[in-house]
PDB file of C-alpha atoms in Angstrom:
ATOM      1  CA  MET B  15      85.191  88.655 128.838  1.00  0.00           C
ATOM      2  CA  HIS B  16      81.672  87.343 129.353  1.00  0.00           C
ATOM      3  CA  PRO B  17      79.860  85.189 131.923  1.00  0.00           C
ATOM      4  CA  LEU B  18      79.257  81.486 131.525  1.00  0.00           C
ATOM      5  CA  ALA B  19      75.610  80.554 131.095  1.00  0.00           C
ATOM      6  CA  GLY B  20      73.861  80.098 134.406  1.00  0.00           C
ATOM      7  CA  GLY B  21      76.815  81.065 136.555  1.00  0.00           C
ATOM      8  CA  ASP B  22      78.903  83.889 137.919  1.00  0.00           C
ATOM      9  CA  LYS B  23      82.202  82.758 136.371  1.00  0.00           C
ATOM     10  CA  PHE B  24      83.689  84.688 133.463  1.00  0.00           C
ATOM     11  CA  ILE B  25      85.663  83.465 130.479  1.00  0.00           C
ATOM     12  CA  GLU B  26      87.940  85.184 127.984  1.00  0.00           C
ATOM     13  CA  ARG B  27      87.028  84.703 124.330  1.00  0.00           C
ATOM     14  CA  LEU B  28      89.180  86.205 121.571  1.00  0.00           C
ATOM     15  CA  PRO B  29      87.616  86.838 118.135  1.00  0.00           C
ATOM     16  CA  ILE B  30      90.218  87.050 115.367  1.00  0.00           C
ATOM     17  CA  VAL B  31      89.425  88.481 111.946  1.00  0.00           C
ATOM     18  CA  VAL B  32      91.709  88.917 108.944  1.00  0.00           C
ATOM     19  CA  THR B  33      90.847  91.402 106.220  1.00  0.00           C
ATOM     20  CA  GLY B  34      92.043  92.231 102.746  1.00  0.00           C
ATOM     21  CA  GLU B  35      90.820  94.226  99.790  1.00  0.00           C
ATOM     22  CA  ASN B  36      87.028  93.729  99.610  1.00  0.00           C
ATOM     23  CA  TRP B  37      86.974  90.684 101.908  1.00  0.00           C
ATOM     24  CA  GLU B  38      87.198  89.614 105.531  1.00  0.00           C
ATOM     25  CA  GLN B  39      87.339  86.256 107.284  1.00  0.00           C
ATOM     26  CA  LEU B  40      86.690  85.229 110.876  1.00  0.00           C
ATOM     27  CA  LEU B  41      89.478  82.848 111.877  1.00  0.00           C
ATOM     28  CA  GLY B  42      88.025  81.924 115.231  1.00  0.00           C
ATOM     29  CA  ALA B  43      86.655  83.083 118.568  1.00  0.00           C
ATOM     30  CA  ARG B  44      87.963  80.484 120.976  1.00  0.00           C
ATOM     31  CA  ILE B  45      88.225  80.673 124.744  1.00  0.00           C
ATOM     32  CA  ILE B  46      91.708  81.610 125.961  1.00  0.00           C
ATOM     33  CA  LYS B  47      93.204  80.988 129.394  1.00  0.00           C
ATOM     34  CA  ASP B  48      93.398  84.673 130.345  1.00  0.00           C
ATOM     35  CA  GLY B  49      93.427  88.165 128.889  1.00  0.00           C
ATOM     36  CA  THR B  50      97.173  88.764 129.003  1.00  0.00           C
ATOM     37  CA  GLY B  51      99.058  89.971 125.960  1.00  0.00           C
ATOM     38  CA  GLN B  52     100.995  86.708 125.762  1.00  0.00           C
ATOM     39  CA  ALA B  53      97.849  84.564 125.741  1.00  0.00           C
ATOM     40  CA  GLN B  54      96.249  86.720 123.055  1.00  0.00           C
ATOM     41  CA  ALA B  55      99.375  86.725 120.891  1.00  0.00           C
ATOM     42  CA  GLU B  56      99.698  82.949 121.126  1.00  0.00           C
ATOM     43  CA  GLU B  57      96.063  82.471 120.116  1.00  0.00           C
ATOM     44  CA  VAL B  58      96.373  84.828 117.135  1.00  0.00           C
ATOM     45  CA  PHE B  59      99.574  83.099 116.024  1.00  0.00           C
ATOM     46  CA  SER B  60      97.945  79.681 116.387  1.00  0.00           C
ATOM     47  CA  GLN B  61      94.970  80.712 114.273  1.00  0.00           C
ATOM     48  CA  VAL B  62      96.932  82.327 111.438  1.00  0.00           C
ATOM     49  CA  GLN B  63      99.134  79.235 111.323  1.00  0.00           C
ATOM     50  CA  ALA B  64      96.094  76.960 111.155  1.00  0.00           C
ATOM     51  CA  TRP B  65      94.648  79.013 108.299  1.00  0.00           C
ATOM     52  CA  GLY B  66      97.961  79.124 106.442  1.00  0.00           C
ATOM     53  CA  CYS B  67      98.170  82.917 106.297  1.00  0.00           C
ATOM     54  CA  THR B  68     101.155  83.551 108.570  1.00  0.00           C
ATOM     55  CA  ASP B  69     103.249  85.105 105.803  1.00  0.00           C
ATOM     56  CA  SER B  70     100.405  87.425 104.770  1.00  0.00           C
ATOM     57  CA  VAL B  71      99.953  89.210 108.108  1.00  0.00           C
ATOM     58  CA  TRP B  72     101.721  92.581 108.059  1.00  0.00           C
ATOM     59  CA  ALA B  73      99.449  94.810 110.147  1.00  0.00           C
ATOM     60  CA  VAL B  74      97.266  94.495 113.221  1.00  0.00           C
ATOM     61  CA  CYS B  75      94.323  96.467 114.595  1.00  0.00           C
ATOM     62  CA  THR B  76      93.326  96.229 118.267  1.00  0.00           C
ATOM     63  CA  ASP B  77      91.736  98.333 120.956  1.00  0.00           C
ATOM     64  CA  THR B  78      94.017 100.489 123.085  1.00  0.00           C
ATOM     65  CA  THR B  79      94.049  98.519 126.338  1.00  0.00           C
ATOM     66  CA  SER B  80      97.464  97.916 127.885  1.00  0.00           C
ATOM     67  CA  SER B  81      97.181  94.165 127.322  1.00  0.00           C
ATOM     68  CA  ASN B  82      97.372  94.949 123.602  1.00  0.00           C
ATOM     69  CA  THR B  83      99.569  98.037 123.454  1.00  0.00           C
ATOM     70  CA  GLY B  84     102.089  97.376 126.246  1.00  0.00           C
ATOM     71  CA  THR B  85     105.650  97.946 125.045  1.00  0.00           C
ATOM     72  CA  THR B  86     107.004  94.743 126.606  1.00  0.00           C
ATOM     73  CA  LYS B  87     104.062  92.471 127.440  1.00  0.00           C
ATOM     74  CA  GLY B  88     101.408  93.722 125.022  1.00  0.00           C
ATOM     75  CA  ALA B  89      99.812  91.354 122.521  1.00  0.00           C
ATOM     76  CA  VAL B  90     101.182  93.294 119.540  1.00  0.00           C
ATOM     77  CA  VAL B  91     104.855  93.111 120.535  1.00  0.00           C
ATOM     78  CA  ARG B  92     104.443  89.491 121.624  1.00  0.00           C
ATOM     79  CA  LEU B  93     102.900  88.651 118.263  1.00  0.00           C
ATOM     80  CA  GLU B  94     105.816  90.358 116.504  1.00  0.00           C
ATOM     81  CA  VAL B  95     108.181  88.033 118.365  1.00  0.00           C
ATOM     82  CA  LEU B  96     106.200  84.978 117.269  1.00  0.00           C
ATOM     83  CA  LEU B  97     105.998  86.166 113.649  1.00  0.00           C
ATOM     84  CA  GLN B  98     109.651  87.289 113.737  1.00  0.00           C
ATOM     85  CA  ARG B  99     108.919  90.618 112.080  1.00  0.00           C
ATOM     86  CA  LYS B 100     107.577  94.071 112.826  1.00  0.00           C
ATOM     87  CA  LEU B 101     103.906  94.815 112.212  1.00  0.00           C
ATOM     88  CA  VAL B 102     102.137  98.015 111.230  1.00  0.00           C
ATOM     89  CA  TYR B 103      99.904  98.876 114.184  1.00  0.00           C
ATOM     90  CA  PHE B 104      96.511 100.536 113.764  1.00  0.00           C
ATOM     91  CA  ALA B 105      94.832 101.552 117.009  1.00  0.00           C
ATOM     92  CA  CYS B 106      91.064 101.033 116.855  1.00  0.00           C
ATOM     93  CA  ARG B 107      89.462 104.306 115.756  1.00  0.00           C
ATOM     94  CA  HIS B 108      86.582 103.780 118.190  1.00  0.00           C
ATOM     95  CA  HIS B 109      88.815 103.737 121.240  1.00  0.00           C
ATOM     96  CA  LEU B 110      90.563 106.908 120.113  1.00  0.00           C
ATOM     97  CA  LEU B 111      87.701 108.968 118.753  1.00  0.00           C
ATOM     98  CA  ASP B 112      85.045 108.022 121.294  1.00  0.00           C
ATOM     99  CA  LEU B 113      86.865 110.062 123.950  1.00  0.00           C
ATOM    100  CA  ILE B 114      85.567 113.251 122.316  1.00  0.00           C
ATOM    101  CA  PRO B 115      81.804 112.484 122.218  1.00  0.00           C
ATOM    102  CA  LYS B 116      82.063 110.638 125.539  1.00  0.00           C
ATOM    103  CA  ASN B 117      83.288 113.752 127.321  1.00  0.00           C
ATOM    104  CA  ILE B 118      80.831 116.024 125.508  1.00  0.00           C
ATOM    105  CA  PHE B 119      77.970 113.681 126.420  1.00  0.00           C
ATOM    106  CA  GLY B 120      79.072 113.622 130.050  1.00  0.00           C
ATOM    107  CA  LYS B 121      79.469 117.389 130.244  1.00  0.00           C
ATOM    108  CA  MET B 122      76.299 118.422 128.438  1.00  0.00           C
ATOM    109  CA  ILE B 123      73.832 115.623 129.206  1.00  0.00           C
ATOM    110  CA  GLU B 124      74.587 112.991 131.813  1.00  0.00           C
ATOM    111  CA  PRO B 125      78.003 112.142 133.287  1.00  0.00           C
ATOM    112  CA  SER B 126      78.478 108.479 134.080  1.00  0.00           C
ATOM    113  CA  SER B 127      81.312 106.072 134.795  1.00  0.00           C
ATOM    114  CA  SER B 128      79.064 103.104 134.045  1.00  0.00           C
ATOM    115  CA  PRO B 129      79.240 101.210 130.727  1.00  0.00           C
ATOM    116  CA  ASP B 130      75.481 101.819 130.548  1.00  0.00           C
ATOM    117  CA  LEU B 131      74.492 105.107 128.905  1.00  0.00           C
ATOM    118  CA  GLY B 132      72.038 106.070 131.612  1.00  0.00           C
ATOM    119  CA  ALA B 133      68.423 107.113 132.039  1.00  0.00           C
ATOM    120  CA  LEU B 134      68.175 109.293 128.925  1.00  0.00           C
ATOM    121  CA  CYS B 135      69.078 106.483 126.540  1.00  0.00           C
ATOM    122  CA  ARG B 136      67.047 103.880 128.415  1.00  0.00           C
ATOM    123  CA  ARG B 137      64.005 106.124 128.019  1.00  0.00           C
ATOM    124  CA  PHE B 138      64.765 106.710 124.332  1.00  0.00           C
ATOM    125  CA  LYS B 139      64.981 102.964 123.714  1.00  0.00           C
ATOM    126  CA  SER B 140      61.767 102.222 125.600  1.00  0.00           C
ATOM    127  CA  GLU B 141      59.835 104.897 123.678  1.00  0.00           C
ATOM    128  CA  TRP B 142      61.258 104.008 120.258  1.00  0.00           C
ATOM    129  CA  PRO B 143      58.368 101.681 119.227  1.00  0.00           C
ATOM    130  CA  ASP B 144      55.854 104.524 119.673  1.00  0.00           C
ATOM    131  CA  MET B 145      57.884 107.187 117.861  1.00  0.00           C
ATOM    132  CA  ASP B 146      56.826 108.429 114.430  1.00  0.00           C
ATOM    133  CA  LYS B 147      59.967 107.728 112.389  1.00  0.00           C
ATOM    134  CA  THR B 148      58.583 109.678 109.435  1.00  0.00           C
ATOM    135  CA  ASN B 149      58.426 112.892 111.452  1.00  0.00           C
ATOM    136  CA  PHE B 150      61.984 114.179 111.313  1.00  0.00           C
ATOM    137  CA  LYS B 151      63.836 117.184 109.963  1.00  0.00           C
ATOM    138  CA  ALA B 152      67.056 116.981 107.988  1.00  0.00           C
ATOM    139  CA  ALA B 153      69.940 119.235 108.937  1.00  0.00           C
ATOM    140  CA  VAL B 154      70.113 120.557 105.378  1.00  0.00           C
ATOM    141  CA  CYS B 155      67.124 120.729 103.054  1.00  0.00           C
ATOM    142  CA  VAL B 156      68.253 119.883  99.537  1.00  0.00           C
ATOM    143  CA  ASP B 157      66.249 118.326  96.737  1.00  0.00           C
ATOM    144  CA  ASP B 158      68.833 115.728  95.858  1.00  0.00           C
ATOM    145  CA  THR B 159      68.862 111.942  96.180  1.00  0.00           C
ATOM    146  CA  ASN B 160      72.670 111.976  96.388  1.00  0.00           C
ATOM    147  CA  PRO B 161      73.734 115.068  98.369  1.00  0.00           C
ATOM    148  CA  LEU B 162      77.150 113.541  99.081  1.00  0.00           C
ATOM    149  CA  GLY B 163      78.009 113.740  95.397  1.00  0.00           C
ATOM    150  CA  LEU B 164      79.182 110.126  95.371  1.00  0.00           C
ATOM    151  CA  PRO B 165      79.096 107.938  92.266  1.00  0.00           C
ATOM    152  CA  SER B 166      75.886 105.914  92.269  1.00  0.00           C
ATOM    153  CA  THR B 167      77.935 102.716  92.439  1.00  0.00           C
ATOM    154  CA  ASP B 168      79.401 103.761  95.816  1.00  0.00           C
ATOM    155  CA  VAL B 169      75.965 104.399  97.273  1.00  0.00           C
ATOM    156  CA  GLU B 170      74.218 101.355  95.835  1.00  0.00           C
ATOM    157  CA  LYS B 171      76.941  98.690  96.003  1.00  0.00           C
ATOM    158  CA  LYS B 172      76.945  95.961  98.633  1.00  0.00           C
ATOM    159  CA  HIS B 173      79.374  96.911 101.387  1.00  0.00           C
ATOM    160  CA  ILE B 174      81.419  94.406 103.355  1.00  0.00           C
ATOM    161  CA  ARG B 175      80.350  96.002 106.621  1.00  0.00           C
ATOM    162  CA  ALA B 176      76.721  96.891 107.206  1.00  0.00           C
ATOM    163  CA  ASP B 177      77.706  99.768 109.501  1.00  0.00           C
ATOM    164  CA  TYR B 178      79.592 101.457 106.642  1.00  0.00           C
ATOM    165  CA  GLU B 179      76.505 101.144 104.481  1.00  0.00           C
ATOM    166  CA  TYR B 180      74.345 102.560 107.261  1.00  0.00           C
ATOM    167  CA  LEU B 181      76.798 105.443 107.650  1.00  0.00           C
ATOM    168  CA  LEU B 182      76.244 106.426 104.019  1.00  0.00           C
ATOM    169  CA  GLU B 183      72.477 106.142 104.400  1.00  0.00           C
ATOM    170  CA  LEU B 184      72.415 108.297 107.553  1.00  0.00           C
ATOM    171  CA  ALA B 185      74.696 110.898 105.963  1.00  0.00           C
ATOM    172  CA  ILE B 186      72.390 111.141 102.938  1.00  0.00           C
ATOM    173  CA  ILE B 187      69.324 111.496 105.192  1.00  0.00           C
ATOM    174  CA  PHE B 188      71.123 114.043 107.386  1.00  0.00           C
ATOM    175  CA  LEU B 189      71.834 116.163 104.309  1.00  0.00           C
ATOM    176  CA  GLY B 190      68.244 115.998 103.107  1.00  0.00           C
ATOM    177  CA  GLY B 191      68.576 113.261 100.498  1.00  0.00           C
ATOM    178  CA  THR B 192      66.987 109.842 100.120  1.00  0.00           C
ATOM    179  CA  PRO B 193      69.073 106.630 100.087  1.00  0.00           C
ATOM    180  CA  PRO B 194      68.426 104.064  97.309  1.00  0.00           C
ATOM    181  CA  GLY B 195      66.422 101.885  99.709  1.00  0.00           C
ATOM    182  CA  GLY B 196      64.417 104.777 101.114  1.00  0.00           C
ATOM    183  CA  VAL B 197      64.582 106.471 104.504  1.00  0.00           C
ATOM    184  CA  LYS B 198      64.949 103.890 107.276  1.00  0.00           C
ATOM    185  CA  PHE B 199      66.086 104.206 110.877  1.00  0.00           C
ATOM    186  CA  ARG B 200      67.340 101.196 112.782  1.00  0.00           C
ATOM    187  CA  PRO B 201      66.022 100.731 116.323  1.00  0.00           C
ATOM    188  CA  PRO B 202      68.431 101.319 119.214  1.00  0.00           C
ATOM    189  CA  LEU B 203      69.709  97.990 120.487  1.00  0.00           C
ATOM    190  CA  ALA B 204      72.545  97.835 123.014  1.00  0.00           C
ATOM    191  CA  LEU B 205      72.704 100.561 125.637  1.00  0.00           C
ATOM    192  CA  SER B 206      76.444 100.225 126.148  1.00  0.00           C
ATOM    193  CA  SER B 207      78.511 103.380 125.911  1.00  0.00           C
ATOM    194  CA  ALA B 208      80.986 101.752 123.524  1.00  0.00           C
ATOM    195  CA  ARG B 209      78.336 100.877 120.930  1.00  0.00           C
ATOM    196  CA  PHE B 210      76.573 104.227 121.205  1.00  0.00           C
ATOM    197  CA  MET B 211      79.791 106.217 120.865  1.00  0.00           C
ATOM    198  CA  GLY B 212      80.773 104.031 117.929  1.00  0.00           C
ATOM    199  CA  ARG B 213      77.546 104.963 116.134  1.00  0.00           C
ATOM    200  CA  ILE B 214      78.195 108.665 116.812  1.00  0.00           C
ATOM    201  CA  ILE B 215      81.708 108.364 115.381  1.00  0.00           C
ATOM    202  CA  TYR B 216      80.350 106.893 112.159  1.00  0.00           C
TER     203      TYR B 216
END
């Protein structure tokens, strides 16, 4: 859900992506009438029909909100009715795993019920331009460009998702190595809890 430009009204927009081995395709991100499971299921079904991939859909990945996971009115079960078959359901790893760092962050640093991460992260973002990114210490000091022990093709190949690639780069830096493209740190962008916890999970 996001606001319309220049107003206080909100709209529901549903992005739909299909993935396969080494590829992914955005089917659409149209506005839907509401955020109910039925409306979402109908939009997904409409898009996979339009793209001619109805018979190829055998699994679904969503977040863990009740509108998706409800046993009678959730989008997944409603989509199964429309497709006339059962689907393998993968709950989004972010919405499961972020509960752990979220509670640790709240207990040790700054508890908050807001989607914003709070004063600590706002200050970190504001001071980022003046930080010396070359002045850091790895968790493990090893003289190795590939401390993960991965084949060079896995480290150097072009990944479908940039966040997976960045995960490998950060892991190599964390262990004292140097990624193929050198040591680089991306600036903090969104201050939302969901995005920050997602980065921690990776």
